[in-house]
Short mmCIF file of C-alpha atoms in Angstrom, two decimals:
data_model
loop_
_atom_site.label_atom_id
_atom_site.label_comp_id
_atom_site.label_asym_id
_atom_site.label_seq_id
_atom_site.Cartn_x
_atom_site.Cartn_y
_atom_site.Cartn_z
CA UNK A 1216 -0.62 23.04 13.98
CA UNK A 1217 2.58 24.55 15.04
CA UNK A 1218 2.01 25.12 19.12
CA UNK A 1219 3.79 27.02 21.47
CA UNK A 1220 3.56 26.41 25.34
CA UNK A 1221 4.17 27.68 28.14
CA UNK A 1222 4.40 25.92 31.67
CA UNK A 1223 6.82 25.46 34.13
CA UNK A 1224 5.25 22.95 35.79
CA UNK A 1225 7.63 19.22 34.61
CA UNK A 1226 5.14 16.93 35.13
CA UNK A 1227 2.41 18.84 33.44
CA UNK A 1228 4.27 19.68 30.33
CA UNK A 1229 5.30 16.32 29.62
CA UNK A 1230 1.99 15.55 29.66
CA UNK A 1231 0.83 18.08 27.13
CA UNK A 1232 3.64 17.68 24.96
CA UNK A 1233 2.48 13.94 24.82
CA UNK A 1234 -1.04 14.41 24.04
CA UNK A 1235 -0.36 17.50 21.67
CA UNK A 1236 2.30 15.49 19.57
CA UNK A 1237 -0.05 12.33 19.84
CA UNK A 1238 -2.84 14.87 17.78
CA UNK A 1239 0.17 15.58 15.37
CA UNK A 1240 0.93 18.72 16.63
CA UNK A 1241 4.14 20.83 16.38
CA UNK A 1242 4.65 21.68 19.51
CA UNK A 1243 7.31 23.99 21.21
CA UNK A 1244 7.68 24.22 24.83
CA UNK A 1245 9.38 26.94 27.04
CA UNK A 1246 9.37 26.86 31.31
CA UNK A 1247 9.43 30.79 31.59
CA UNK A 1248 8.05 33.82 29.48
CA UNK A 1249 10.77 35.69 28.72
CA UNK A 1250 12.23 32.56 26.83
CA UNK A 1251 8.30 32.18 25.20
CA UNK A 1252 8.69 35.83 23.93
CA UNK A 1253 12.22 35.50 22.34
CA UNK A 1254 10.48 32.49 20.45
CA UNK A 1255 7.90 34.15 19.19
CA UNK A 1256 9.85 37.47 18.16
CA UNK A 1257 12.20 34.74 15.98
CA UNK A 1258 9.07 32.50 14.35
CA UNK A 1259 5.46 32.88 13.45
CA UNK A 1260 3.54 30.11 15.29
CA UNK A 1261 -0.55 28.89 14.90
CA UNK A 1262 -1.50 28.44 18.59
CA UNK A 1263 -0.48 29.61 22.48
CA UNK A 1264 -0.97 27.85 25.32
CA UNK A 1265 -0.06 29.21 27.87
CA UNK A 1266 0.24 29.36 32.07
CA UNK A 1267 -0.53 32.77 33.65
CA UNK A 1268 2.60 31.82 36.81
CA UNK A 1269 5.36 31.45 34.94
CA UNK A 1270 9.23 32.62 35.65
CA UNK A 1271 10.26 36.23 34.14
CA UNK A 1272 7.04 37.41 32.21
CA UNK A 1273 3.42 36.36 33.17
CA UNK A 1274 1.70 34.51 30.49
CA UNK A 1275 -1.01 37.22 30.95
CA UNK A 1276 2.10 39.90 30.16
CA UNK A 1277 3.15 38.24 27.33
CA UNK A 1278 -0.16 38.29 25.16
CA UNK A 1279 -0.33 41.95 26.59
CA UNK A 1280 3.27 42.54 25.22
CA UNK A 1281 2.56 40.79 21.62
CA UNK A 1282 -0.79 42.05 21.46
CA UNK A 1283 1.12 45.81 21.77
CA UNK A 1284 3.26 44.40 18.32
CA UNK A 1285 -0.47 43.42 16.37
CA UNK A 1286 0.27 39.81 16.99
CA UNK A 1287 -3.11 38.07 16.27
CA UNK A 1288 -2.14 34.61 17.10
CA UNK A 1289 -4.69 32.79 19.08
CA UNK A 1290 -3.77 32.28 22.81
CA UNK A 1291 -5.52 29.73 25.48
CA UNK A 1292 -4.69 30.72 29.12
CA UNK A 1293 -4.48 27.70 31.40
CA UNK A 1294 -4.12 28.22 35.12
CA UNK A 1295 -4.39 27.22 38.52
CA UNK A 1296 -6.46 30.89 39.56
CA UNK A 1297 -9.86 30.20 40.44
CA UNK A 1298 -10.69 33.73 40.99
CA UNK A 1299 -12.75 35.87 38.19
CA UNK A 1300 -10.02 38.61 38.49
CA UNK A 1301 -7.47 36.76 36.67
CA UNK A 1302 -10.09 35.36 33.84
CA UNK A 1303 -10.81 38.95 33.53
CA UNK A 1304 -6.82 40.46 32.78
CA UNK A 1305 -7.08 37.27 30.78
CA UNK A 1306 -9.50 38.78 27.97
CA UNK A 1307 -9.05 42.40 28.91
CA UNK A 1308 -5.36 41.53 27.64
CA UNK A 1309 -5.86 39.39 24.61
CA UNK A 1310 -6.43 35.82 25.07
CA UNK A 1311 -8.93 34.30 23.49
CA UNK A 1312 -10.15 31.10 25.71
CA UNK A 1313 -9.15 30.41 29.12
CA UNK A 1314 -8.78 26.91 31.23
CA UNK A 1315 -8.99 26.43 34.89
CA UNK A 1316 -6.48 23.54 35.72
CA UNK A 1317 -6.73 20.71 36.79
CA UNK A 1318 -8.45 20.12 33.70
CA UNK A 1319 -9.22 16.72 31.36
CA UNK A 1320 -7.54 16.85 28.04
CA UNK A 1321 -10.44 16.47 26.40
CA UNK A 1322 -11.42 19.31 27.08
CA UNK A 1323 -8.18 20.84 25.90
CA UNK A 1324 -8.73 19.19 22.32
CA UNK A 1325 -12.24 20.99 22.32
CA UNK A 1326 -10.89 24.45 22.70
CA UNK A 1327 -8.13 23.83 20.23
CA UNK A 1328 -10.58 22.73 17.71
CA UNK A 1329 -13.46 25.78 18.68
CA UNK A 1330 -10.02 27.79 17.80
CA UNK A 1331 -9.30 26.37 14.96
CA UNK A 1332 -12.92 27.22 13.61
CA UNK A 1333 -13.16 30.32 14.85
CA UNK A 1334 -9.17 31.04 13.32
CA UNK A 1335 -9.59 29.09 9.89
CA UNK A 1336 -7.02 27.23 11.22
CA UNK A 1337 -6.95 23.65 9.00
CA UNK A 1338 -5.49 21.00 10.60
CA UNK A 1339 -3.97 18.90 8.15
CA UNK A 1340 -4.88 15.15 8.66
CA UNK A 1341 -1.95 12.95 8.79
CA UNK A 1342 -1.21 9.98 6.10
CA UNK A 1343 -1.35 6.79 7.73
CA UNK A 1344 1.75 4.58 6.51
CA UNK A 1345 1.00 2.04 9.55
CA UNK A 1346 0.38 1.37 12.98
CA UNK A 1347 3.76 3.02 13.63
CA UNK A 1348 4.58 5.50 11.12
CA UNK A 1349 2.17 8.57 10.02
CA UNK A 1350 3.29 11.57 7.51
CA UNK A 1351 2.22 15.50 6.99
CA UNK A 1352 3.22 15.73 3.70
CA UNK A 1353 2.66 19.01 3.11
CA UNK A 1354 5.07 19.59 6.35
CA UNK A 1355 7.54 17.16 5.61
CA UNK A 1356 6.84 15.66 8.91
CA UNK A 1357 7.40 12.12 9.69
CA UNK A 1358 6.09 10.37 13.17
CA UNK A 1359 7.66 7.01 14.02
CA UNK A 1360 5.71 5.88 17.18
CA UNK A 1361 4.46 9.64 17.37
CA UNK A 1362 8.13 10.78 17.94
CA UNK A 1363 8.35 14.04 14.92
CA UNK A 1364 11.21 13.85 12.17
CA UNK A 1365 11.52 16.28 9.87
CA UNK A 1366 12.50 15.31 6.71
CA UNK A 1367 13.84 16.63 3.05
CA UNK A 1368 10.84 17.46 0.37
CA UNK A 1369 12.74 14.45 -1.74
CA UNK A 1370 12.97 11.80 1.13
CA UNK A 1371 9.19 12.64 2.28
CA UNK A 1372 7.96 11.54 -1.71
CA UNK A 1373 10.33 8.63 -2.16
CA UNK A 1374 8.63 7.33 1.31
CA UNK A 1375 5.44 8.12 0.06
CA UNK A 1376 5.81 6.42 -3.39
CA UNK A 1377 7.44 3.42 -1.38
CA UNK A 1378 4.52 3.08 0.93
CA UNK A 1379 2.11 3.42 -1.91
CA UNK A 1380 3.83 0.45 -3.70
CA UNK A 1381 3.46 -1.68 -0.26
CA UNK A 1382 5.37 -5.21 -1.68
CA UNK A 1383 5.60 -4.46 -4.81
CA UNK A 1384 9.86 -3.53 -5.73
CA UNK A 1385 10.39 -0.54 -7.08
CA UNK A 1386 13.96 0.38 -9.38
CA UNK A 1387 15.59 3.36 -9.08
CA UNK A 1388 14.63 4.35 -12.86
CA UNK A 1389 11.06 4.24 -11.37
CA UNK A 1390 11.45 6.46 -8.38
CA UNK A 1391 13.72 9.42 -10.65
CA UNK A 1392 10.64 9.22 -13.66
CA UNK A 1393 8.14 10.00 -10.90
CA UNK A 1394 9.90 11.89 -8.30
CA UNK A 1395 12.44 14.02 -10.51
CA UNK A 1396 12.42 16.78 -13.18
CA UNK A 1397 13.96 15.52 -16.61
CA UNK A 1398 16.37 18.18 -15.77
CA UNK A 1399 17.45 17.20 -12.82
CA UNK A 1400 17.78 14.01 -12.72
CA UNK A 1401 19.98 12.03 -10.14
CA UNK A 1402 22.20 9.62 -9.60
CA UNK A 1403 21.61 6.06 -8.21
CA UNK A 1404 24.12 6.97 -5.54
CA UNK A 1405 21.72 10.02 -4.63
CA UNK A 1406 19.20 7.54 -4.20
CA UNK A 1407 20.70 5.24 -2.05
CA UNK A 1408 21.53 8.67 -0.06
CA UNK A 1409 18.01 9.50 0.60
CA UNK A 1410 17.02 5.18 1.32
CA UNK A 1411 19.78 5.41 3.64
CA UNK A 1412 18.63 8.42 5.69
CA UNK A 1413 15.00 6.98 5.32
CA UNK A 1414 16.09 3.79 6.87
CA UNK A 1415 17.77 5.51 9.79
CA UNK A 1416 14.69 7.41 10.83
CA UNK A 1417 12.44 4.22 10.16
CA UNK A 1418 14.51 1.42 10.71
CA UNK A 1419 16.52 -1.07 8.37
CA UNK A 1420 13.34 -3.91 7.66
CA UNK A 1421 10.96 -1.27 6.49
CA UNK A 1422 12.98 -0.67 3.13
CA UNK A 1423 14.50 -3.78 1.69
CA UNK A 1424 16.75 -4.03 -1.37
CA UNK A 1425 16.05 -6.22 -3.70
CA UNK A 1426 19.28 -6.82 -5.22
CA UNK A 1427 19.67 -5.57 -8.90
CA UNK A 1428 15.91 -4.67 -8.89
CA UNK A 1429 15.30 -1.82 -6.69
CA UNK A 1430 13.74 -1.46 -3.34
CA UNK A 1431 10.49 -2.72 -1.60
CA UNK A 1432 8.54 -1.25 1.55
CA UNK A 1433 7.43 -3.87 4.17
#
């Protein structure tokens, strides 16, 4: 899911960002609200967390202020307030599940997934290529050691053929009959293009060439 959050606490939000990239997560983070609301004026995203104390604009104001502009988009409050008053402006104003920090993550992956039931919201599950790398095809979304990498709709299939064919060498004549239209077919310099910026993301040993034959994924 594509995740916005707000917190301005350092230590906190490297912390979430971990975990919430770990799950495969998109996840966008922003220290103060005002900088949270530009965000989500600009882009359309699936999930906000967000911390009531925040610089500029209240995470509390800013689901009141979308909420004004018929944005539906799910929000989770997480706070330091104990207090019932503030879990009250909480609802009254919009959100739609509220955490009282300190709090285990676990317990943040619960809510998530009671909102992605309650939303429709489908995670996609990720495509295992091995213990390091994992792809969301549909996203075009590469993790390498659960660091994201966006890639281009061409480069995400020719990694996904490769990985399919795991030691066996594929030829470039292979790769264009399944990956390309008859009208648009490339070059072999095109597809050392896309090996090359495969290999940079990946590394250089996961994509051999096999001189004269093609290419092979370790």
């Amino acid at each position: 899911m594509k995740i916005l959050l707000l917190e301005d606490d350092p230590i906190l939000s490297d912390i979430l960002l971990c975990h919430l990239n770990r799950h495969l997560h998109q996840t966008t983070h922003f220290s103060d609200g005002q900088s949270a609301s530009d965000a989500l004026s600009a882009q359309k995203f699936d999930l906000l967390i967000l911390d009531i104390n925040v610089p500029k604009l209240s995470g509390i104001d800013l689901i009141k202020e979308i909420r004004t502009y018929k944005d539906t988009t799910p929000a989770i409050i997480i706070t330091a307030f104990q207090d019932t008053a503030h879990l009250k402006k909480g609802f009254e104003n919009g959100c739609d599940d509220y955490i009282k920090k300190p709090f285990d993550l676990e317990e943040l992956d619960l809510r998530i997934k009671n909102i992605q039931k309650r939303f429709n919201l489908i995670n996609e599950q990720a495509i295992i290529i091995d213990s390091h790398l994992s792809l969301m095809a549909s996203k075009n979304r590469l993790y390498v050691n659960e660091v994201p990498y966006t890639l281009t709709r061409k480069e995400c299939k020719i990694l996904l053929y490769l990985s399919k064919q795991k030691s066996k060498v594929v030829s470039s004549e292979e790769l264009i009959q399944n990956l390309w239209d008859y009208d648009e077919m490339p070059s072999e310099a095109t597809i050392r293009v896309y090996i090359k910026n495969l290999r940079n993301i990946i590394g250089k040993d996961k994509i051999q060439t096999v001189r004269g034959n093609g290419y092979i994924f370790e």
